[in-house]
Amino acid sequence: MRRAGQVVREVLELVRSRVKPGATTLDLEKAAETRLAELGVKAAFKGYHGFPCVLCASVNSEVVHGIPSPKRVLKEGDIVSLDFGAVVDGYYGDAAITVPVGEIGPDAARLLAVTERSLHAGIAAVRPGATLGDVGAAVQGVVEAEGFSVVREFVGHGIGVHMHEDPQVPNFGQAGRGMKLRTGMVIAIEPMVNAGKPDVQVLGDGWTAVAKDGSMSAHFEHTVAVTATGARVLTE
Ligand code: MG
């Protein structure tokens, strides 16, 4: 799973380097697809319940599952969430980053910083004997202290020989509640954070989830193993 995670990181960093005003989200897809082909690695998302691409690219108020398109041109001040997964020898890795396009405004910059910080708070709560509620509460605490909202309809997940395995890993919850983490478990922690209200809706393409109130949304994700000494991040 570490090897899958390393591929995911390499491809995400490559795609990040291609984000600039004037690029399309399909340009980002093509960069990811080309590098995967060079590495001889299988994409996790393409074909998953019919998803047409290797990369999810979600711009501004799009929360997750945006479909790369030649019509979607990035412009200065946008933010774009990039979610990517790969399979190596049958094992999955899954991670996401949200990237500024050129110079972004202070509100967008704060949303990105807080969302990434909330992911790290969730990771810091991971250890044997901690609960999923501890992880969710850690994420939620960081987000809500800044006046932002945690999306409820989409959650993190167990990951291993499938991309999505039990248990669900919500980005909200109560400390001490829920399943206890044990050494050897691997979970994807992935806060999706809206600058406004938490509600989302799925567009007519059947995939793209957007913030209902049109506010900006950010997404950061890591695949994380539970070890005797705490979290080991497999996608860094
Ligand atoms: Mg995921």
PDB file of C-alpha atoms and ligand atoms in Angstrom:
ATOM      1  CA  MET A   1       0.000   0.000   0.000  1.00  0.00           C
ATOM      2  CA  ARG A   2       2.966   2.312   0.549  1.00  0.00           C
ATOM      3  CA  ARG A   3       4.013   1.716  -3.060  1.00  0.00           C
ATOM      4  CA  ALA A   4       0.524   2.615  -4.270  1.00  0.00           C
ATOM      5  CA  GLY A   5       0.627   5.678  -2.029  1.00  0.00           C
ATOM      6  CA  GLN A   6       3.953   6.778  -3.511  1.00  0.00           C
ATOM      7  CA  VAL A   7       2.517   6.599  -7.035  1.00  0.00           C
ATOM      8  CA  VAL A   8      -0.495   8.628  -5.911  1.00  0.00           C
ATOM      9  CA  ARG A   9       1.782  11.279  -4.396  1.00  0.00           C
ATOM     10  CA  GLU A  10       4.014  11.453  -7.459  1.00  0.00           C
ATOM     11  CA  VAL A  11       1.070  11.875  -9.827  1.00  0.00           C
ATOM     12  CA  LEU A  12      -0.673  14.435  -7.608  1.00  0.00           C
ATOM     13  CA  GLU A  13       2.509  16.535  -7.396  1.00  0.00           C
ATOM     14  CA  LEU A  14       2.904  16.343 -11.168  1.00  0.00           C
ATOM     15  CA  VAL A  15      -0.700  17.470 -11.648  1.00  0.00           C
ATOM     16  CA  ARG A  16      -0.237  20.264  -9.083  1.00  0.00           C
ATOM     17  CA  SER A  17       2.677  21.580 -11.160  1.00  0.00           C
ATOM     18  CA  ARG A  18       0.388  21.823 -14.205  1.00  0.00           C
ATOM     19  CA  VAL A  19      -2.253  23.960 -12.448  1.00  0.00           C
ATOM     20  CA  LYS A  20      -2.143  27.488 -13.873  1.00  0.00           C
ATOM     21  CA  PRO A  21      -4.505  30.047 -15.362  1.00  0.00           C
ATOM     22  CA  GLY A  22      -5.501  28.915 -18.865  1.00  0.00           C
ATOM     23  CA  ALA A  23      -5.036  25.189 -18.239  1.00  0.00           C
ATOM     24  CA  THR A  24      -8.139  23.015 -18.572  1.00  0.00           C
ATOM     25  CA  THR A  25      -9.086  20.277 -16.156  1.00  0.00           C
ATOM     26  CA  LEU A  26      -8.688  17.854 -19.073  1.00  0.00           C
ATOM     27  CA  ASP A  27      -5.024  18.965 -19.359  1.00  0.00           C
ATOM     28  CA  LEU A  28      -4.629  17.802 -15.741  1.00  0.00           C
ATOM     29  CA  GLU A  29      -6.319  14.471 -16.517  1.00  0.00           C
ATOM     30  CA  LYS A  30      -3.981  13.928 -19.488  1.00  0.00           C
ATOM     31  CA  ALA A  31      -0.896  14.647 -17.368  1.00  0.00           C
ATOM     32  CA  ALA A  32      -2.027  12.072 -14.796  1.00  0.00           C
ATOM     33  CA  GLU A  33      -2.950   9.496 -17.412  1.00  0.00           C
ATOM     34  CA  THR A  34       0.365   9.853 -19.265  1.00  0.00           C
ATOM     35  CA  ARG A  35       2.440   9.427 -16.097  1.00  0.00           C
ATOM     36  CA  LEU A  36       0.388   6.385 -15.033  1.00  0.00           C
ATOM     37  CA  ALA A  37       1.001   4.785 -18.429  1.00  0.00           C
ATOM     38  CA  GLU A  38       4.758   5.431 -18.098  1.00  0.00           C
ATOM     39  CA  LEU A  39       4.738   3.792 -14.684  1.00  0.00           C
ATOM     40  CA  GLY A  40       2.545   0.923 -15.892  1.00  0.00           C
ATOM     41  CA  VAL A  41       0.170   1.496 -12.986  1.00  0.00           C
ATOM     42  CA  LYS A  42      -3.614   1.147 -13.021  1.00  0.00           C
ATOM     43  CA  ALA A  43      -5.855   4.073 -12.101  1.00  0.00           C
ATOM     44  CA  ALA A  44      -8.304   3.486  -9.268  1.00  0.00           C
ATOM     45  CA  PHE A  45     -11.110   5.835 -10.338  1.00  0.00           C
ATOM     46  CA  LYS A  46     -11.493   5.267 -14.098  1.00  0.00           C
ATOM     47  CA  GLY A  47     -14.412   2.898 -14.586  1.00  0.00           C
ATOM     48  CA  TYR A  48     -15.332   2.945 -10.895  1.00  0.00           C
ATOM     49  CA  HIS A  49     -19.150   2.863 -11.061  1.00  0.00           C
ATOM     50  CA  GLY A  50     -18.610   4.251 -14.568  1.00  0.00           C
ATOM     51  CA  PHE A  51     -16.475   7.306 -13.630  1.00  0.00           C
ATOM     52  CA  PRO A  52     -14.898   8.311 -16.972  1.00  0.00           C
ATOM     53  CA  CYS A  53     -11.478   9.651 -15.850  1.00  0.00           C
ATOM     54  CA  VAL A  54      -8.380   8.812 -13.773  1.00  0.00           C
ATOM     55  CA  LEU A  55      -8.587  12.149 -11.896  1.00  0.00           C
ATOM     56  CA  CYS A  56     -11.369  14.057 -10.160  1.00  0.00           C
ATOM     57  CA  ALA A  57     -10.972  17.822 -10.662  1.00  0.00           C
ATOM     58  CA  SER A  58     -13.450  19.980  -8.736  1.00  0.00           C
ATOM     59  CA  VAL A  59     -13.314  23.772  -9.150  1.00  0.00           C
ATOM     60  CA  ASN A  60     -14.410  26.408  -6.591  1.00  0.00           C
ATOM     61  CA  SER A  61     -17.896  25.445  -5.281  1.00  0.00           C
ATOM     62  CA  GLU A  62     -17.513  21.891  -6.632  1.00  0.00           C
ATOM     63  CA  VAL A  63     -16.868  19.685  -3.608  1.00  0.00           C
ATOM     64  CA  VAL A  64     -15.773  16.353  -5.118  1.00  0.00           C
ATOM     65  CA  HIS A  65     -16.089  14.114  -8.212  1.00  0.00           C
ATOM     66  CA  GLY A  66     -15.714  16.849 -10.847  1.00  0.00           C
ATOM     67  CA  ILE A  67     -15.176  15.304 -14.295  1.00  0.00           C
ATOM     68  CA  PRO A  68     -12.182  16.734 -16.204  1.00  0.00           C
ATOM     69  CA  SER A  69     -13.305  18.634 -19.299  1.00  0.00           C
ATOM     70  CA  PRO A  70     -11.700  20.560 -22.173  1.00  0.00           C
ATOM     71  CA  LYS A  71     -14.326  23.247 -21.534  1.00  0.00           C
ATOM     72  CA  ARG A  72     -13.297  23.837 -17.931  1.00  0.00           C
ATOM     73  CA  VAL A  73     -10.603  26.508 -18.130  1.00  0.00           C
ATOM     74  CA  LEU A  74      -8.888  27.431 -14.851  1.00  0.00           C
ATOM     75  CA  LYS A  75      -8.573  31.114 -14.135  1.00  0.00           C
ATOM     76  CA  GLU A  76      -6.612  33.256 -11.709  1.00  0.00           C
ATOM     77  CA  GLY A  77      -8.218  33.138  -8.251  1.00  0.00           C
ATOM     78  CA  ASP A  78      -9.864  29.714  -8.675  1.00  0.00           C
ATOM     79  CA  ILE A  79      -9.173  26.776  -6.406  1.00  0.00           C
ATOM     80  CA  VAL A  80      -9.155  23.236  -7.798  1.00  0.00           C
ATOM     81  CA  SER A  81      -9.494  20.048  -5.765  1.00  0.00           C
ATOM     82  CA  LEU A  82      -7.574  17.101  -7.243  1.00  0.00           C
ATOM     83  CA  ASP A  83      -8.465  13.610  -6.046  1.00  0.00           C
ATOM     84  CA  PHE A  84      -6.492  10.657  -7.362  1.00  0.00           C
ATOM     85  CA  GLY A  85      -6.153   6.935  -6.702  1.00  0.00           C
ATOM     86  CA  ALA A  86      -3.913   4.140  -8.000  1.00  0.00           C
ATOM     87  CA  VAL A  87      -3.662   0.359  -7.676  1.00  0.00           C
ATOM     88  CA  VAL A  88      -0.294  -1.418  -7.283  1.00  0.00           C
ATOM     89  CA  ASP A  89      -0.265  -5.230  -7.102  1.00  0.00           C
ATOM     90  CA  GLY A  90      -3.913  -5.156  -6.090  1.00  0.00           C
ATOM     91  CA  TYR A  91      -3.528  -2.593  -3.293  1.00  0.00           C
ATOM     92  CA  TYR A  92      -5.055   0.871  -3.395  1.00  0.00           C
ATOM     93  CA  GLY A  93      -3.811   4.347  -2.544  1.00  0.00           C
ATOM     94  CA  ASP A  94      -6.073   7.433  -2.466  1.00  0.00           C
ATOM     95  CA  ALA A  95      -5.272  11.094  -1.769  1.00  0.00           C
ATOM     96  CA  ALA A  96      -6.470  14.594  -2.565  1.00  0.00           C
ATOM     97  CA  ILE A  97      -5.161  18.170  -2.494  1.00  0.00           C
ATOM     98  CA  THR A  98      -6.749  21.523  -3.219  1.00  0.00           C
ATOM     99  CA  VAL A  99      -4.523  23.854  -5.197  1.00  0.00           C
ATOM    100  CA  PRO A 100      -4.688  27.617  -5.802  1.00  0.00           C
ATOM    101  CA  VAL A 101      -4.776  28.809  -9.420  1.00  0.00           C
ATOM    102  CA  GLY A 102      -2.356  31.739  -9.557  1.00  0.00           C
ATOM    103  CA  GLU A 103      -3.032  34.289  -6.822  1.00  0.00           C
ATOM    104  CA  ILE A 104      -6.126  33.557  -4.724  1.00  0.00           C
ATOM    105  CA  GLY A 105      -8.056  35.734  -2.313  1.00  0.00           C
ATOM    106  CA  PRO A 106      -7.563  35.638   1.463  1.00  0.00           C
ATOM    107  CA  ASP A 107     -10.833  33.777   2.130  1.00  0.00           C
ATOM    108  CA  ALA A 108      -9.933  31.007  -0.308  1.00  0.00           C
ATOM    109  CA  ALA A 109      -6.411  30.816   1.112  1.00  0.00           C
ATOM    110  CA  ARG A 110      -7.793  30.462   4.636  1.00  0.00           C
ATOM    111  CA  LEU A 111     -10.207  27.720   3.490  1.00  0.00           C
ATOM    112  CA  LEU A 112      -7.315  25.724   1.993  1.00  0.00           C
ATOM    113  CA  ALA A 113      -5.116  26.164   5.065  1.00  0.00           C
ATOM    114  CA  VAL A 114      -7.869  25.213   7.511  1.00  0.00           C
ATOM    115  CA  THR A 115      -8.952  22.149   5.515  1.00  0.00           C
ATOM    116  CA  GLU A 116      -5.387  20.849   5.306  1.00  0.00           C
ATOM    117  CA  ARG A 117      -4.890  21.547   9.007  1.00  0.00           C
ATOM    118  CA  SER A 118      -8.092  19.621   9.807  1.00  0.00           C
ATOM    119  CA  LEU A 119      -6.751  16.603   7.893  1.00  0.00           C
ATOM    120  CA  HIS A 120      -3.577  16.693   9.970  1.00  0.00           C
ATOM    121  CA  ALA A 121      -5.615  16.964  13.172  1.00  0.00           C
ATOM    122  CA  GLY A 122      -7.512  13.830  12.112  1.00  0.00           C
ATOM    123  CA  ILE A 123      -4.260  12.008  11.363  1.00  0.00           C
ATOM    124  CA  ALA A 124      -2.829  13.065  14.729  1.00  0.00           C
ATOM    125  CA  ALA A 125      -5.799  11.375  16.457  1.00  0.00           C
ATOM    126  CA  VAL A 126      -4.974   8.001  14.847  1.00  0.00           C
ATOM    127  CA  ARG A 127      -3.481   5.391  17.165  1.00  0.00           C
ATOM    128  CA  PRO A 128      -4.464   1.905  18.370  1.00  0.00           C
ATOM    129  CA  GLY A 129      -7.403   2.216  20.765  1.00  0.00           C
ATOM    130  CA  ALA A 130      -8.544   5.611  19.467  1.00  0.00           C
ATOM    131  CA  THR A 131     -12.015   5.645  17.934  1.00  0.00           C
ATOM    132  CA  LEU A 132     -13.376   6.874  14.612  1.00  0.00           C
ATOM    133  CA  GLY A 133     -15.258   9.459  16.679  1.00  0.00           C
ATOM    134  CA  ASP A 134     -11.912  10.775  17.941  1.00  0.00           C
ATOM    135  CA  VAL A 135     -10.745  11.226  14.347  1.00  0.00           C
ATOM    136  CA  GLY A 136     -13.987  12.892  13.193  1.00  0.00           C
ATOM    137  CA  ALA A 137     -14.159  15.171  16.218  1.00  0.00           C
ATOM    138  CA  ALA A 138     -10.562  16.297  15.661  1.00  0.00           C
ATOM    139  CA  VAL A 139     -11.311  17.241  12.046  1.00  0.00           C
ATOM    140  CA  GLN A 140     -14.639  18.901  12.863  1.00  0.00           C
ATOM    141  CA  GLY A 141     -13.156  20.892  15.737  1.00  0.00           C
ATOM    142  CA  VAL A 142     -10.560  22.574  13.543  1.00  0.00           C
ATOM    143  CA  VAL A 143     -13.076  23.339  10.776  1.00  0.00           C
ATOM    144  CA  GLU A 144     -15.887  24.734  12.922  1.00  0.00           C
ATOM    145  CA  ALA A 145     -13.546  26.837  15.080  1.00  0.00           C
ATOM    146  CA  GLU A 146     -12.831  28.768  11.870  1.00  0.00           C
ATOM    147  CA  GLY A 147     -16.509  29.182  10.959  1.00  0.00           C
ATOM    148  CA  PHE A 148     -16.444  26.690   8.064  1.00  0.00           C
ATOM    149  CA  SER A 149     -18.639  23.584   7.564  1.00  0.00           C
ATOM    150  CA  VAL A 150     -17.813  19.895   7.291  1.00  0.00           C
ATOM    151  CA  VAL A 151     -19.649  18.120   4.459  1.00  0.00           C
ATOM    152  CA  ARG A 152     -21.755  15.257   5.851  1.00  0.00           C
ATOM    153  CA  GLU A 153     -22.886  13.371   2.711  1.00  0.00           C
ATOM    154  CA  PHE A 154     -19.382  12.198   1.799  1.00  0.00           C
ATOM    155  CA  VAL A 155     -16.965  10.585   4.229  1.00  0.00           C
ATOM    156  CA  GLY A 156     -13.594   8.862   4.378  1.00  0.00           C
ATOM    157  CA  HIS A 157     -13.299   5.100   4.242  1.00  0.00           C
ATOM    158  CA  GLY A 158     -11.338   1.975   4.889  1.00  0.00           C
ATOM    159  CA  ILE A 159      -9.012   1.101   1.986  1.00  0.00           C
ATOM    160  CA  GLY A 160      -6.971  -1.949   1.010  1.00  0.00           C
ATOM    161  CA  VAL A 161      -7.722  -4.458  -1.748  1.00  0.00           C
ATOM    162  CA  HIS A 162     -10.701  -2.260  -2.652  1.00  0.00           C
ATOM    163  CA  MET A 163     -10.785   1.520  -2.857  1.00  0.00           C
ATOM    164  CA  HIS A 164     -13.755   1.776  -0.525  1.00  0.00           C
ATOM    165  CA  GLU A 165     -13.889  -0.670   2.382  1.00  0.00           C
ATOM    166  CA  ASP A 166     -15.489  -0.581   5.793  1.00  0.00           C
ATOM    167  CA  PRO A 167     -15.512   1.337   8.009  1.00  0.00           C
ATOM    168  CA  GLN A 168     -16.861   4.703   6.929  1.00  0.00           C
ATOM    169  CA  VAL A 169     -14.668   7.496   8.360  1.00  0.00           C
ATOM    170  CA  PRO A 170     -16.812  10.614   8.932  1.00  0.00           C
ATOM    171  CA  ASN A 171     -15.173  14.030   9.245  1.00  0.00           C
ATOM    172  CA  PHE A 172     -17.414  14.772  12.220  1.00  0.00           C
ATOM    173  CA  GLY A 173     -18.336  12.933  15.382  1.00  0.00           C
ATOM    174  CA  GLN A 174     -17.933  12.683  19.104  1.00  0.00           C
ATOM    175  CA  ALA A 175     -14.689  11.745  20.824  1.00  0.00           C
ATOM    176  CA  GLY A 176     -14.835   8.256  22.304  1.00  0.00           C
ATOM    177  CA  ARG A 177     -17.643   7.086  20.005  1.00  0.00           C
ATOM    178  CA  GLY A 178     -17.504   4.613  17.144  1.00  0.00           C
ATOM    179  CA  MET A 179     -15.240   1.763  16.133  1.00  0.00           C
ATOM    180  CA  LYS A 180     -11.868   1.414  17.807  1.00  0.00           C
ATOM    181  CA  LEU A 181      -8.818   1.601  15.560  1.00  0.00           C
ATOM    182  CA  ARG A 182      -6.445  -1.364  15.644  1.00  0.00           C
ATOM    183  CA  THR A 183      -2.885  -1.850  14.413  1.00  0.00           C
ATOM    184  CA  GLY A 184      -2.890  -2.867  10.747  1.00  0.00           C
ATOM    185  CA  MET A 185      -6.048  -1.017   9.750  1.00  0.00           C
ATOM    186  CA  VAL A 186      -5.715   1.421   6.851  1.00  0.00           C
ATOM    187  CA  ILE A 187      -8.145   4.299   6.379  1.00  0.00           C
ATOM    188  CA  ALA A 188      -8.508   7.247   4.010  1.00  0.00           C
ATOM    189  CA  ILE A 189      -9.195  10.447   5.960  1.00  0.00           C
ATOM    190  CA  GLU A 190     -10.595  13.121   3.647  1.00  0.00           C
ATOM    191  CA  PRO A 191     -12.202  16.268   5.015  1.00  0.00           C
ATOM    192  CA  MET A 192     -14.398  18.115   2.515  1.00  0.00           C
ATOM    193  CA  VAL A 193     -14.970  21.619   3.860  1.00  0.00           C
ATOM    194  CA  ASN A 194     -17.370  24.294   2.619  1.00  0.00           C
ATOM    195  CA  ALA A 195     -16.781  27.971   3.316  1.00  0.00           C
ATOM    196  CA  GLY A 196     -20.556  28.346   3.756  1.00  0.00           C
ATOM    197  CA  LYS A 197     -23.202  25.799   4.694  1.00  0.00           C
ATOM    198  CA  PRO A 198     -22.460  22.051   4.655  1.00  0.00           C
ATOM    199  CA  ASP A 199     -25.215  21.039   2.213  1.00  0.00           C
ATOM    200  CA  VAL A 200     -24.253  19.589  -1.160  1.00  0.00           C
ATOM    201  CA  GLN A 201     -26.107  18.542  -4.284  1.00  0.00           C
ATOM    202  CA  VAL A 202     -25.095  16.384  -7.225  1.00  0.00           C
ATOM    203  CA  LEU A 203     -25.314  17.971 -10.693  1.00  0.00           C
ATOM    204  CA  GLY A 204     -27.090  16.488 -13.712  1.00  0.00           C
ATOM    205  CA  ASP A 205     -23.909  14.697 -14.872  1.00  0.00           C
ATOM    206  CA  GLY A 206     -24.547  12.285 -12.005  1.00  0.00           C
ATOM    207  CA  TRP A 207     -21.114  12.909 -10.448  1.00  0.00           C
ATOM    208  CA  THR A 208     -20.165  16.495  -9.674  1.00  0.00           C
ATOM    209  CA  ALA A 209     -21.110  17.372  -6.084  1.00  0.00           C
ATOM    210  CA  VAL A 210     -21.378  21.115  -5.429  1.00  0.00           C
ATOM    211  CA  ALA A 211     -21.950  23.267  -2.358  1.00  0.00           C
ATOM    212  CA  LYS A 212     -25.661  24.090  -2.460  1.00  0.00           C
ATOM    213  CA  ASP A 213     -25.085  27.686  -1.417  1.00  0.00           C
ATOM    214  CA  GLY A 214     -22.383  28.184  -4.070  1.00  0.00           C
ATOM    215  CA  SER A 215     -19.627  28.738  -1.512  1.00  0.00           C
ATOM    216  CA  MET A 216     -16.075  27.564  -2.163  1.00  0.00           C
ATOM    217  CA  SER A 217     -15.137  24.048  -1.076  1.00  0.00           C
ATOM    218  CA  ALA A 218     -11.801  22.370  -0.337  1.00  0.00           C
ATOM    219  CA  HIS A 219     -10.714  18.733  -0.003  1.00  0.00           C
ATOM    220  CA  PHE A 220      -7.549  17.170   1.381  1.00  0.00           C
ATOM    221  CA  GLU A 221      -7.014  13.430   1.792  1.00  0.00           C
ATOM    222  CA  HIS A 222      -4.363  10.930   2.883  1.00  0.00           C
ATOM    223  CA  THR A 223      -4.299   7.153   3.095  1.00  0.00           C
ATOM    224  CA  VAL A 224      -3.184   6.376   6.653  1.00  0.00           C
ATOM    225  CA  ALA A 225      -2.098   3.108   8.311  1.00  0.00           C
ATOM    226  CA  VAL A 226      -2.638   2.496  12.021  1.00  0.00           C
ATOM    227  CA  THR A 227       0.655   1.326  13.570  1.00  0.00           C
ATOM    228  CA  ALA A 228       1.611   0.526  17.158  1.00  0.00           C
ATOM    229  CA  THR A 229       3.158   3.984  17.468  1.00  0.00           C
ATOM    230  CA  GLY A 230       0.394   5.949  15.713  1.00  0.00           C
ATOM    231  CA  ALA A 231      -0.403   6.992  12.156  1.00  0.00           C
ATOM    232  CA  ARG A 232       1.804   6.204   9.186  1.00  0.00           C
ATOM    233  CA  VAL A 233       0.801   8.324   6.203  1.00  0.00           C
ATOM    234  CA  LEU A 234       1.155   6.169   3.081  1.00  0.00           C
ATOM    235  CA  THR A 235       0.473   8.943   0.542  1.00  0.00           C
ATOM    236  CA  GLU A 236       3.102  11.500   1.608  1.00  0.00           C
TER     237      GLU A 236
HETATM  238 MG    MG B   1     -11.067   8.658  -0.757  1.00  0.00          MG
END
